[in-house]
Coordinates of C-alpha atoms and ligand atoms in Angstrom, one line a residue:
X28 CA 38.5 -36.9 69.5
X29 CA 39.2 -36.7 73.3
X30 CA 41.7 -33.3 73.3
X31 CA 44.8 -33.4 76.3
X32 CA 45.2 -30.3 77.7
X33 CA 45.5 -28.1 81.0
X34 CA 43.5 -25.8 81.8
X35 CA 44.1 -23.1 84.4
X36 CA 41.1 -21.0 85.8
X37 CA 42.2 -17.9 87.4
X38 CA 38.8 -16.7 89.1
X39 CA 37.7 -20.3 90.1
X40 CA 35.6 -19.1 93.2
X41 CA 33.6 -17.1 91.3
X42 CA 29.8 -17.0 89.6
X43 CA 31.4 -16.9 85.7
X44 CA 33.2 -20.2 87.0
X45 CA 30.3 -21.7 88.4
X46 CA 27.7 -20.6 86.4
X47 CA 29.2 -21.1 82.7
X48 CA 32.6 -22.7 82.6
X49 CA 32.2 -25.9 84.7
X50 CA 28.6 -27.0 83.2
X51 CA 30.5 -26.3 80.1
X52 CA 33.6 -28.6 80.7
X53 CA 30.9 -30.9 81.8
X54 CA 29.3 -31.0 78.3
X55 CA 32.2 -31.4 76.9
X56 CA 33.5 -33.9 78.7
X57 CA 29.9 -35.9 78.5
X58 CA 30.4 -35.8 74.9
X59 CA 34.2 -37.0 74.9
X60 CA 35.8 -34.3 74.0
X61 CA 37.2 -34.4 77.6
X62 CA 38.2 -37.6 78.5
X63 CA 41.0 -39.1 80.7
X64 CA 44.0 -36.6 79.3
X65 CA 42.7 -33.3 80.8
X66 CA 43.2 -31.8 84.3
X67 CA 41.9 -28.5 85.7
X68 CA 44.1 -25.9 87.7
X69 CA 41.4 -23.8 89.8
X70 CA 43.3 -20.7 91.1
X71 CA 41.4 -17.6 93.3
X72 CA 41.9 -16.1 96.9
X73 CA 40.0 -18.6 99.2
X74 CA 41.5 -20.9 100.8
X75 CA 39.5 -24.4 99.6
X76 CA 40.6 -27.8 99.6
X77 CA 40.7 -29.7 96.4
X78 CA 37.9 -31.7 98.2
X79 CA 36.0 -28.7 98.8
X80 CA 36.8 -27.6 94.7
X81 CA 35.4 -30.8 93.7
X82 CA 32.1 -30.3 95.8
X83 CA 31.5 -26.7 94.0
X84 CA 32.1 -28.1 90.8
X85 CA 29.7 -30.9 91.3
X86 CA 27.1 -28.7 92.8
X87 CA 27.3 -26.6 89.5
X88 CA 26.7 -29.4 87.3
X89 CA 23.7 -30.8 89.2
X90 CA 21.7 -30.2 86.7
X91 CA 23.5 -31.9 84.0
X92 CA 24.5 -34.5 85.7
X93 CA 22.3 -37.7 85.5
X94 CA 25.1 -40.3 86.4
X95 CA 26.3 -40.0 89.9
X96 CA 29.8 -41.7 89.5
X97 CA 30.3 -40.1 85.8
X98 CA 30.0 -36.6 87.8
X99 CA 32.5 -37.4 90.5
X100 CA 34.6 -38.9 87.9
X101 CA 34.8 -35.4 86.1
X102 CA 35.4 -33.6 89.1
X103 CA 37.9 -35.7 90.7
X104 CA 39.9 -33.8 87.5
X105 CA 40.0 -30.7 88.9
X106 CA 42.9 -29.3 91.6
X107 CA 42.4 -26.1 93.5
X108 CA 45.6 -24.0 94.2
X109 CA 44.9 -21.0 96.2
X110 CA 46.3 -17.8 94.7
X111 CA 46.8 -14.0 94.9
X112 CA 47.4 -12.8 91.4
X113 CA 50.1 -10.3 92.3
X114 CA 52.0 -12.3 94.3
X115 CA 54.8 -13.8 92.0
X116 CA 55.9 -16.6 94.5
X117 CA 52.2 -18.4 94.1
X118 CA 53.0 -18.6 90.3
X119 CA 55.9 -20.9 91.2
X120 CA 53.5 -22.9 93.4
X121 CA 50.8 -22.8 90.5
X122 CA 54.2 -23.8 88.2
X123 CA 55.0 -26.8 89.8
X124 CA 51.3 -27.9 90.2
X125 CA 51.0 -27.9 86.4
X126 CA 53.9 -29.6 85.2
X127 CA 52.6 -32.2 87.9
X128 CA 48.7 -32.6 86.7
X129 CA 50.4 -32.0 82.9
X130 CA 53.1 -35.5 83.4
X131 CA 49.9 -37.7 85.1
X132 CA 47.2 -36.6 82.8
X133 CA 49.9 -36.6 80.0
X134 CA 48.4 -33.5 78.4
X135 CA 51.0 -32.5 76.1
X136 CA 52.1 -29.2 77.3
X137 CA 48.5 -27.9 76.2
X138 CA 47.3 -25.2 78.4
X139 CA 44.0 -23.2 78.4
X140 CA 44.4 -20.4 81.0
X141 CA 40.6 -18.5 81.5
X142 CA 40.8 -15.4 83.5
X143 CA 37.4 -15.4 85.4
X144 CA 38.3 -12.4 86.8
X145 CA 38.3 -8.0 86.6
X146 CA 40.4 -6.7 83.4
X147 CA 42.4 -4.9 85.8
X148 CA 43.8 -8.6 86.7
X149 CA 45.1 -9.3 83.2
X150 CA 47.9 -7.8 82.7
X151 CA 49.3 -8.5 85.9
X152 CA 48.4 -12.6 85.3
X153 CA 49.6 -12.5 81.1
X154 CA 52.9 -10.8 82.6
X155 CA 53.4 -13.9 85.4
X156 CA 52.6 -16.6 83.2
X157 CA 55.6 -15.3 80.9
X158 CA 58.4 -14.5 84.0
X159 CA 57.5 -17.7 86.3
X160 CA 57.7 -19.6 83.0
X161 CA 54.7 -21.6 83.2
X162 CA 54.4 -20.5 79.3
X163 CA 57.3 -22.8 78.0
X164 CA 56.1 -23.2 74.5
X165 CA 55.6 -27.0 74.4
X166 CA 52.1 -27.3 73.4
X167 CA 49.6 -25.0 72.0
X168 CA 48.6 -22.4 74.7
X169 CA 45.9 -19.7 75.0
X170 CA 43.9 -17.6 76.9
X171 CA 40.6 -16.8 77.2
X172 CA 39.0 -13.9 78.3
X173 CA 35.5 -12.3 78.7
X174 CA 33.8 -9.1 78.2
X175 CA 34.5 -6.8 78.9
X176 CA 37.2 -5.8 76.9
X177 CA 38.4 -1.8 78.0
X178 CA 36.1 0.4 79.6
X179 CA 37.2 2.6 76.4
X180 CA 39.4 3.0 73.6
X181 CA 42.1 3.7 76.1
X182 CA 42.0 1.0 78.5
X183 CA 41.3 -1.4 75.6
X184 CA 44.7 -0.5 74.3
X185 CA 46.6 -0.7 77.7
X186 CA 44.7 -4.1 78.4
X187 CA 45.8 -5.2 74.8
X188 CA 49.5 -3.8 74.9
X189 CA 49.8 -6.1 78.6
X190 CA 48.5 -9.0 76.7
X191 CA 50.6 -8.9 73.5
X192 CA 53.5 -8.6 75.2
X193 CA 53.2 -12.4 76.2
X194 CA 50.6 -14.0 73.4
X195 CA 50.3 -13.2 69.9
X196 CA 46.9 -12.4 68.5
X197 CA 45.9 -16.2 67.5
X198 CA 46.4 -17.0 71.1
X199 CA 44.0 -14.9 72.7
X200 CA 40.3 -15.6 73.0
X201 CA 37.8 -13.1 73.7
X202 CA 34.9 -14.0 74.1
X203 CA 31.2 -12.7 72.9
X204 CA 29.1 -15.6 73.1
X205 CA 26.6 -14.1 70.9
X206 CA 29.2 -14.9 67.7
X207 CA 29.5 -18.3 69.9
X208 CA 25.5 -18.7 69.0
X209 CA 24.4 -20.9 66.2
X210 CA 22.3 -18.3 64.7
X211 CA 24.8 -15.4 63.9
X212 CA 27.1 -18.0 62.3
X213 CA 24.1 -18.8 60.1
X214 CA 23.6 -15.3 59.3
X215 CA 26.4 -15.9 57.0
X216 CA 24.6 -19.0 55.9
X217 CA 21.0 -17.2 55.1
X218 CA 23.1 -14.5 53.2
X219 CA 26.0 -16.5 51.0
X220 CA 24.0 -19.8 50.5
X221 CA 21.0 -18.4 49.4
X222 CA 21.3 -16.7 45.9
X223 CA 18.1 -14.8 46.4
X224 CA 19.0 -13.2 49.6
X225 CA 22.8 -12.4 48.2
X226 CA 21.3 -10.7 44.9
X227 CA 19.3 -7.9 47.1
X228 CA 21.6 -7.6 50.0
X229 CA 22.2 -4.3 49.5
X230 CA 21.3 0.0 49.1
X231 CA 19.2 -0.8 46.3
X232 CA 16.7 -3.6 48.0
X233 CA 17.2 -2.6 51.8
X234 CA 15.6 0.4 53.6
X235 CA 16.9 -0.3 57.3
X236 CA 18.1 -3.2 59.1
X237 CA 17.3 -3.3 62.6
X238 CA 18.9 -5.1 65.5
X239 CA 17.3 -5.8 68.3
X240 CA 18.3 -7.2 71.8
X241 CA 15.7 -7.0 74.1
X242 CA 16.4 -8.7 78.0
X243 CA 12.7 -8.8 80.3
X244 CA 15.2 -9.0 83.4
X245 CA 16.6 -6.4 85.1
X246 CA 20.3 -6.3 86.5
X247 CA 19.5 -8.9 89.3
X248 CA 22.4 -9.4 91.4
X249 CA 25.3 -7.7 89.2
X250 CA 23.9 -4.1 89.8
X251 CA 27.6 -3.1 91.3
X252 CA 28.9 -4.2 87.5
X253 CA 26.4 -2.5 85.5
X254 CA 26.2 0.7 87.1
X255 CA 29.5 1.3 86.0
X256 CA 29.1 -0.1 82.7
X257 CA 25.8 0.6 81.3
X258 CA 24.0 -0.6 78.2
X259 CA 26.3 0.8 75.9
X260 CA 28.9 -0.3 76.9
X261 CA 27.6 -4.1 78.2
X262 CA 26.2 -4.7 75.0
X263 CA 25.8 -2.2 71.5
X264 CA 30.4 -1.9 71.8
X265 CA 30.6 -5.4 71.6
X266 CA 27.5 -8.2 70.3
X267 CA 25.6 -5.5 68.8
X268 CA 28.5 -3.9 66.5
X269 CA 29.6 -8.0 66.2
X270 CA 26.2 -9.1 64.6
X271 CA 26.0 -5.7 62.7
X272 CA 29.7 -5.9 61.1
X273 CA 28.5 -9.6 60.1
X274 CA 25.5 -8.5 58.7
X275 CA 27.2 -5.6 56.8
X276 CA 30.3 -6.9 55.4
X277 CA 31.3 -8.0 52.1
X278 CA 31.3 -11.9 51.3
X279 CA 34.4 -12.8 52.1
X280 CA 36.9 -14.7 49.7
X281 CA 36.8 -18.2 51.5
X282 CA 34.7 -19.1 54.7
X283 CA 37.9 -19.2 57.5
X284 CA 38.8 -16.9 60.4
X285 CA 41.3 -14.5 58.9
X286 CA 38.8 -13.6 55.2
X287 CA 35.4 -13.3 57.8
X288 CA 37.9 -11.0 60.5
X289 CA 39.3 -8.8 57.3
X290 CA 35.9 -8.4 56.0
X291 CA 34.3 -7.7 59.2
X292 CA 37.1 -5.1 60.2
X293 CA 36.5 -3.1 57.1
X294 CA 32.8 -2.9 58.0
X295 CA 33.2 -1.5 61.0
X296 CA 36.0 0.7 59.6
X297 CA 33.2 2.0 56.7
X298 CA 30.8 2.9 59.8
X299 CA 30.5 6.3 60.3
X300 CA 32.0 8.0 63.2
X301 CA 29.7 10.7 64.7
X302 CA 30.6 13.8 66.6
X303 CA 29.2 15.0 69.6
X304 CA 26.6 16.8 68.2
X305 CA 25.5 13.3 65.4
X306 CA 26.3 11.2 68.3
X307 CA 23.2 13.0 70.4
X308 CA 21.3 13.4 67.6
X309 CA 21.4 9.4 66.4
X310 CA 21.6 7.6 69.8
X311 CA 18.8 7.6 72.5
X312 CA 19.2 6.3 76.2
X313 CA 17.1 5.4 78.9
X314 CA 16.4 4.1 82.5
X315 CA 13.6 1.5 83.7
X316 CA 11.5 3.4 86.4
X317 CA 9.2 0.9 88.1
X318 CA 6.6 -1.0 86.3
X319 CA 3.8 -3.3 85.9
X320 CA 3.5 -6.5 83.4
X321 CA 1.1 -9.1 83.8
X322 CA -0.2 -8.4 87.2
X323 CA 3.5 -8.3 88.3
X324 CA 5.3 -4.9 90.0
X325 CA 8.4 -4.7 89.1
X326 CA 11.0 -2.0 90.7
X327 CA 13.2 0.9 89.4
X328 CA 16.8 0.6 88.5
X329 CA 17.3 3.0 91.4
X330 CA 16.6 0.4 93.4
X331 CA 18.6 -2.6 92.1
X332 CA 20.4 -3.9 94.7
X333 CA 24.2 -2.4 94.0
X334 CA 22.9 0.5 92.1
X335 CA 23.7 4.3 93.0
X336 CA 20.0 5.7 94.3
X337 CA 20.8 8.8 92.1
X338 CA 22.7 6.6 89.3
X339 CA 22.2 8.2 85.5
X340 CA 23.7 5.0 84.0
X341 CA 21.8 3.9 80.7
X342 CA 19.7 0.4 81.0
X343 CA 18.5 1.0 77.4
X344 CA 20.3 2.3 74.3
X345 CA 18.7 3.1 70.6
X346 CA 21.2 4.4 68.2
X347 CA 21.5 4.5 64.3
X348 CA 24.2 3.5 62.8
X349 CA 25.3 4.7 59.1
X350 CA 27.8 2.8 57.2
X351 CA 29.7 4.8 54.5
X352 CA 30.4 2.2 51.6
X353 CA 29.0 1.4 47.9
X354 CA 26.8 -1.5 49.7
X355 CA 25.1 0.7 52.2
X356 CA 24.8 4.1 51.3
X357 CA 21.5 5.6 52.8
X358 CA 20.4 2.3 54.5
X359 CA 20.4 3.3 58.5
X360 CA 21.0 0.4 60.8
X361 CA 19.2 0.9 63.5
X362 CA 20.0 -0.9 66.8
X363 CA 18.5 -1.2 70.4
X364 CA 19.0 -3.2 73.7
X365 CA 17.9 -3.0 77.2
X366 CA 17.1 -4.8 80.0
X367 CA 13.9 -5.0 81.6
X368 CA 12.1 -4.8 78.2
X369 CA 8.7 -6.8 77.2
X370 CA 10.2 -9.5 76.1
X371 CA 13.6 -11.7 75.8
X372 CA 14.2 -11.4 72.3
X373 CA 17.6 -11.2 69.9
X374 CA 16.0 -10.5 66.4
X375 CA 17.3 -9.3 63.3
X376 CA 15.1 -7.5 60.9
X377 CA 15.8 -7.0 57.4
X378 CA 13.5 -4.4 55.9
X379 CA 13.0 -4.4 52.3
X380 CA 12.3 -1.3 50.1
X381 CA 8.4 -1.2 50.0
X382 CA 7.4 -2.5 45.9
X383 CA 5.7 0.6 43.9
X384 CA 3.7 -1.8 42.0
X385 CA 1.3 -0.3 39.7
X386 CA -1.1 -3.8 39.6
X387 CA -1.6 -3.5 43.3
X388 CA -0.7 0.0 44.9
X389 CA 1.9 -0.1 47.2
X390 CA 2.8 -3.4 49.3
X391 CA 3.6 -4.3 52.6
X392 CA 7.1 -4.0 52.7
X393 CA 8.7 -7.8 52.8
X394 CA 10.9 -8.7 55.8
X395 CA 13.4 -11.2 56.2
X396 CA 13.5 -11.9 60.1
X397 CA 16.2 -14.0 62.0
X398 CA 15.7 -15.1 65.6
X399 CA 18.6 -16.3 67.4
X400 CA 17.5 -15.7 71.3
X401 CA 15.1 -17.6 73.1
X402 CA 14.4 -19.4 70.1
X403 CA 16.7 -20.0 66.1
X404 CA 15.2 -19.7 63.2
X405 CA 13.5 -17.0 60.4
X406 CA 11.4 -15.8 59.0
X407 CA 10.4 -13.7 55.8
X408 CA 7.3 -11.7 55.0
X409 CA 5.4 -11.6 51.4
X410 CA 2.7 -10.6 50.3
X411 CA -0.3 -13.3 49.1
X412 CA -3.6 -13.5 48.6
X413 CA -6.2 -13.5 51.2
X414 CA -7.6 -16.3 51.6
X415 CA -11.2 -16.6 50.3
X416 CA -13.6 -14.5 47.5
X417 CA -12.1 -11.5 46.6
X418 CA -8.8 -9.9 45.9
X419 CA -6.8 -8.4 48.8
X420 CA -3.2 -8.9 49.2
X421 CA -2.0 -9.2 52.7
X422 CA 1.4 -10.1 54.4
X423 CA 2.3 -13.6 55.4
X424 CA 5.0 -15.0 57.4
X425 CA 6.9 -17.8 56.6
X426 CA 8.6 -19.0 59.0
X427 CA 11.5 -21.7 60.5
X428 CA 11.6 -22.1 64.2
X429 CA 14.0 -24.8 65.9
X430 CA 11.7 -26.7 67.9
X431 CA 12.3 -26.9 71.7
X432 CA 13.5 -30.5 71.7
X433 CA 16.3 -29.2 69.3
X434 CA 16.8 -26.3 71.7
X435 CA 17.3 -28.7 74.5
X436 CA 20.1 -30.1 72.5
X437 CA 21.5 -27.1 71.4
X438 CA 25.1 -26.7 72.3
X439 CA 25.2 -24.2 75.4
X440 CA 27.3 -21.4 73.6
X441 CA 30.0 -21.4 75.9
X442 CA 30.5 -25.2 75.1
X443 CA 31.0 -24.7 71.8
X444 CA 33.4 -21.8 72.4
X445 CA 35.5 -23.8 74.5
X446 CA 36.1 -26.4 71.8
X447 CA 36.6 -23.8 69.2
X448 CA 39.4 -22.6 71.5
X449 CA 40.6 -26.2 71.9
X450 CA 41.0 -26.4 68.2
X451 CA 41.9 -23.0 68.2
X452 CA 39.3 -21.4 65.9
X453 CA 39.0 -17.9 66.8
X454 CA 36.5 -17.7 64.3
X455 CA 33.8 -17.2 66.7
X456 CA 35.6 -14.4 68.9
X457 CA 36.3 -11.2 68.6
X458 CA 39.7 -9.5 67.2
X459 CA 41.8 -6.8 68.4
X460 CA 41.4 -4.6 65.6
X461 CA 37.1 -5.0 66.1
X462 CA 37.4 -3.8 69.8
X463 CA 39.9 -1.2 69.1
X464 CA 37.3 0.0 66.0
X465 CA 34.3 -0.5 68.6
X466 CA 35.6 1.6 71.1
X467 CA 36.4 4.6 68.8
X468 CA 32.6 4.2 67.4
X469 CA 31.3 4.3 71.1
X470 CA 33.9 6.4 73.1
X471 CA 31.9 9.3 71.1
X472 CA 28.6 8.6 71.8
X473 CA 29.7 8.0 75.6
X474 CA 31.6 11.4 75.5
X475 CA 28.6 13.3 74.1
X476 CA 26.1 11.7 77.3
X477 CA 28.4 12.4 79.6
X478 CA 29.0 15.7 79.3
X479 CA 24.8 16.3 78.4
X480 CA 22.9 17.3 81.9
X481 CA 19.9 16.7 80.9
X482 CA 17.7 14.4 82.5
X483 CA 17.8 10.8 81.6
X484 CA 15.1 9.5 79.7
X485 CA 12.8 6.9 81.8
X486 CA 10.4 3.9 80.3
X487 CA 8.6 1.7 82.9
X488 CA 10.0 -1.2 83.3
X489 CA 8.7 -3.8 81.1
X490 CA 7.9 -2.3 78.1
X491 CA 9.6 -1.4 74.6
X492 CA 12.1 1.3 76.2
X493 CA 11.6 5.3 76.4
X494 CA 9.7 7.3 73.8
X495 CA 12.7 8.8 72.3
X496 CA 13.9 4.8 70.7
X497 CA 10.8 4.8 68.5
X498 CA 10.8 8.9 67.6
X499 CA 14.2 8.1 66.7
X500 CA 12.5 5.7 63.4
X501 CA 9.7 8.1 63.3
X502 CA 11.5 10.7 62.0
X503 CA 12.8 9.0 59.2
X504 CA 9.7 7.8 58.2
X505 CA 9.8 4.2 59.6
X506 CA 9.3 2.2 62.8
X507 CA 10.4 -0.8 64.7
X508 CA 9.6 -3.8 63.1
X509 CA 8.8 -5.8 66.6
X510 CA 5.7 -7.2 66.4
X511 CA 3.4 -9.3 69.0
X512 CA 4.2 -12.4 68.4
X513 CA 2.0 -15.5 68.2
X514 CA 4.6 -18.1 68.4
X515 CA 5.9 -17.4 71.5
X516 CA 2.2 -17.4 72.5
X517 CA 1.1 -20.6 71.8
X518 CA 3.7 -22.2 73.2
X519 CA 3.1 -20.7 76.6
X520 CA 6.6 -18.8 76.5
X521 CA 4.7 -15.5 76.8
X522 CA 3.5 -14.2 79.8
X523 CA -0.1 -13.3 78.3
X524 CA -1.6 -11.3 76.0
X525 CA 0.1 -7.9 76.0
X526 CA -0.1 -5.3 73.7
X527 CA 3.8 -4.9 72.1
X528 CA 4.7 -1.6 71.0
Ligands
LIG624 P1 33.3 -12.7 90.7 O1 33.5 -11.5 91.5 O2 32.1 -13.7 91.1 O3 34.6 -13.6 90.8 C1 35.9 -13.1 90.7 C2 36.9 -14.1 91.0 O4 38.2 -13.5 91.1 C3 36.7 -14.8 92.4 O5 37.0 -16.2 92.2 C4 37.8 -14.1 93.3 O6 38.3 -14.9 94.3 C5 38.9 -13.9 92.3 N1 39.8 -12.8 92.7 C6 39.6 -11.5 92.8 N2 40.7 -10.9 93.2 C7 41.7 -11.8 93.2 C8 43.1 -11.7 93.5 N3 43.7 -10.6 93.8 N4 43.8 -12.9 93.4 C9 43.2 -14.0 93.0 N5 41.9 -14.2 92.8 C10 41.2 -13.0 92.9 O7 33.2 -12.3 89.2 P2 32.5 -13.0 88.0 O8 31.1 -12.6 87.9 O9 32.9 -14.5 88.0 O10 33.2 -12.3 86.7 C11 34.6 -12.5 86.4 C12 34.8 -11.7 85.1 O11 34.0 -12.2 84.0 C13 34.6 -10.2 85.2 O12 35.5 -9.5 84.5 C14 33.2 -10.1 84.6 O13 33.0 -8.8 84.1 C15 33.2 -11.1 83.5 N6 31.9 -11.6 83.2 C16 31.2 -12.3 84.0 C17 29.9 -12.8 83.6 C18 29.1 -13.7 84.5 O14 28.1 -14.2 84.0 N7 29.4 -13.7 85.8 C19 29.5 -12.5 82.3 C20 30.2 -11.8 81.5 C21 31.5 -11.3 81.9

């Protein structure tokens, strides 16, 4: 059903706003969810025209937009007020804009506000929003913001304090579009609806669990960001410990947001925190020097565009993770991410104990593997018989990929986020009390690098990350379970042949 509402994009000039939230609107607004009752407030420094707004926002949906007049009816929704965010008397400008838009588009008092902007803004905009009294409580209203949350447990907490003065929990949206992906919610569907997955989901069955998300680009043009966040920090504090804290928790009493959050929060509460000294010994980092893949040259972090020449900031982070509960005790989960790696890849591998089987000798061990990035599906690994005379068993993969045509029509996960928000399911976001738990696991392993003057690992750029990742498995007797894979092969999505550590 169409939804009324008002949304208010503080940030409007900017690539989030272009890049993500207007195709987004657009899909939604293609598929009715958006209709007539919805107007959008666009709010940042420059001084555009709404005509000028309207011409960005139809340049951004270009691509998606294969009905000229549908397009220019979308955007002739959208109002451009410029703005300073610390200047109070533009929120009485921005006030009287939305009661107008809110009467003609009769939207109900609804408002969406989505800060597009730096953390540092928040605060500042929450505390406005309350004192100019464009919050009046009519209709439902929210905010949504993006990662990243905090810089560390301590600017988390201020950021959170300046929001929770002015919106209770349920109001706010953060975002981390990997829970937004279709995948990670089925993760809870591949464990709880499947009987023979829930029975062994645990200590006894499992050796590891690995987690793997593995980006072929490098920083391209957000090297100023990254150099002061780093892999660690951009990605293993929030989607890594999110998909991990899914994968680890208890089956929770019903399937709604508040039994999933409670479950998830005592997962991440049951991981162990290092100190300095675990924290160096069970995490690994590392930087992309330059590189060559496929005939191609590809350059150092050093010299990103943006980037410090001498910068030590991690691109690539390998860690183990241990969880102290009943369910887990002894099974490691190891985790890694980096940029500029082989392949774009966002796998979970769940490693079964290898069967001491006294017909056979020891097997393959069998692995359940889901796939949520480039492409959704699983896969598991048994052990059959070769094909043929004789008797040799030998692993084979059975496997579920969405096809590409389903792809193409896969919601856009920021699509589906915004209509969670609409019918404000935070289901799908992340909860104060999982940042606040993130940033304690993290804030150590951070503490421990920085004050380690070492020299930073390197790994070329283009391949499986530094040395260190898969002596990290090594030791314990085990290794990454990232193989080459034919499926992206066939259907052209590799670049060619390459041998995959
Ligand atoms: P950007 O620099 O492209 O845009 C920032 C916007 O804020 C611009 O519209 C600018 O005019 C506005 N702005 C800055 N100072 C202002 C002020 N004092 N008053 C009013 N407006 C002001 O940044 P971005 O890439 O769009 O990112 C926005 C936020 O989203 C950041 O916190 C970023 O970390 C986060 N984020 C962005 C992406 C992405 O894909 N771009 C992804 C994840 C997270």
């Amino acid at each position: 059903m169409e939804k009324q509402v008002l949304f208010t994009i503080f940030g409007a000039t900017g690539d989030l706003a272009s890049r993500k939230l207007y195709p987004s609107l657009f899909r939604l607004f293609k598929r009715g969810e958006l209709a007539e009752h919805f107007a959008v407030i666009g709010t940042a420094r420059r001084p555009w025209s709404d005509a000028h707004y309207r011409e960005v926002v139809l340049d951004s949906i270009a691509d998606l937009a294969n009905d000229k007049r549908q397009a220019e009816h979308f955007a002739s929704h959208f109002y451009y007020q410029s703005h300073d965010v610390a200047d109070a008397e533009h929120y009485i400008t921005l006030k009287n804009l939305g009661e107008k838009l809110s009467s003609q588009y009769q939207t109900l008092g609804n408002q969406v506000f989505f800060l597009a902007m730096a953390p540092q803004f928040f605060g500042t905009i929450a505390q406005h929003l309350k004192s100019e009294e464009i919050l009046t409580g009519k209709g439902f209203e929210r905010i949504v913001i993006e990662k990243p949350f905090g810089e560390s447990l301590e600017t988390a907490t201020e950021l959170n304090d300046a929001l929770s003065q002015v919106f209770d929990e349920s109001q706010i949206f953060r975002i981390d579009h990997y829970l937004g992906k279709e995948m990670i919610q089925s993760v809870s569907a591949v464990r709880f609806a499947n009987p023979i997955f829930e029975a062994v989901w645990n200590h006894q069955f499992i050796d590891n669990i690995q987690i793997t998300f593995a980006e072929s680009i490098g920083v391209e043009d957000r090297g100023g960001y990254y150099d002061r966040s780093g892999a660690l920090k951009d990605m293993i504090q929030n989607h890594v410990l999110q998909v991990l804290s899914l994968l680890a928790m208890e089956k929770p009493e019903t399937y709604d947001e508040a039994s999933i959050l409670e479950e998830k929060v005592k997962a991440l509460q049951a991981i162990r925190k290092y100190n300095p000294q675990e924290a160096l010994e069970n995490f690994v980092r590392g930087q992309y020097v330059s590189g060559e893949f496929d005939g191609q040259n590809f350059i150092a972090y050093r010299s990103e565009p943006n980037v410090a020449p001498d910068s030590r900031t991690e691109t690539f982070v390998a860690g183990k993770f241990l969880i102290d509960n009943e369910r887990w005790a002894g099974v490691p989960f190891y985790v890694r991410s980096g940029k500029r790696l082989t392949e774009k890849g966002t796998r979970i591998n769940i490693v079964f104990k290898a069967g001491q089987n006294s017909l056979f000798g020891t097997n393959e061990q069998n692995v359940l593997t889901i796939y949520i990035q480039p492409t959704e599906g699983f896969s598991l690994t048994v052990n059959g018989k070769q094909a043929g005379a004789g008797f040799d068993i030998e692993p084979l993969r059975l496997a579920f990929r969405h096809d590409s045509e389903y792809l193409g029509n896969s919601p856009e996960a920021y699509e589906t986020l915004f209509l969670d928000c609409l019918n404000g399911n935070g289901m799908n976001f992340s909860h104060w009390q999982e940042a606040k738990r993130a940033w304690e696991l993290i804030d150590v392993i951070r503490q421990a690098w920085d004050s380690e003057k070492s020299d930073l690992p390197e790994y070329p750029a283009r391949s499986m990350g530094p040395r260190a990742a898969f002596d990290l498995l090594e030791r314990d007797g085990r290794s990454w379970s990232w193989v080459p894979d034919q499926w992206y092969r066939e259907r052209g999505l590799l670049g060619t042949e390459t041998e995959i550590k």
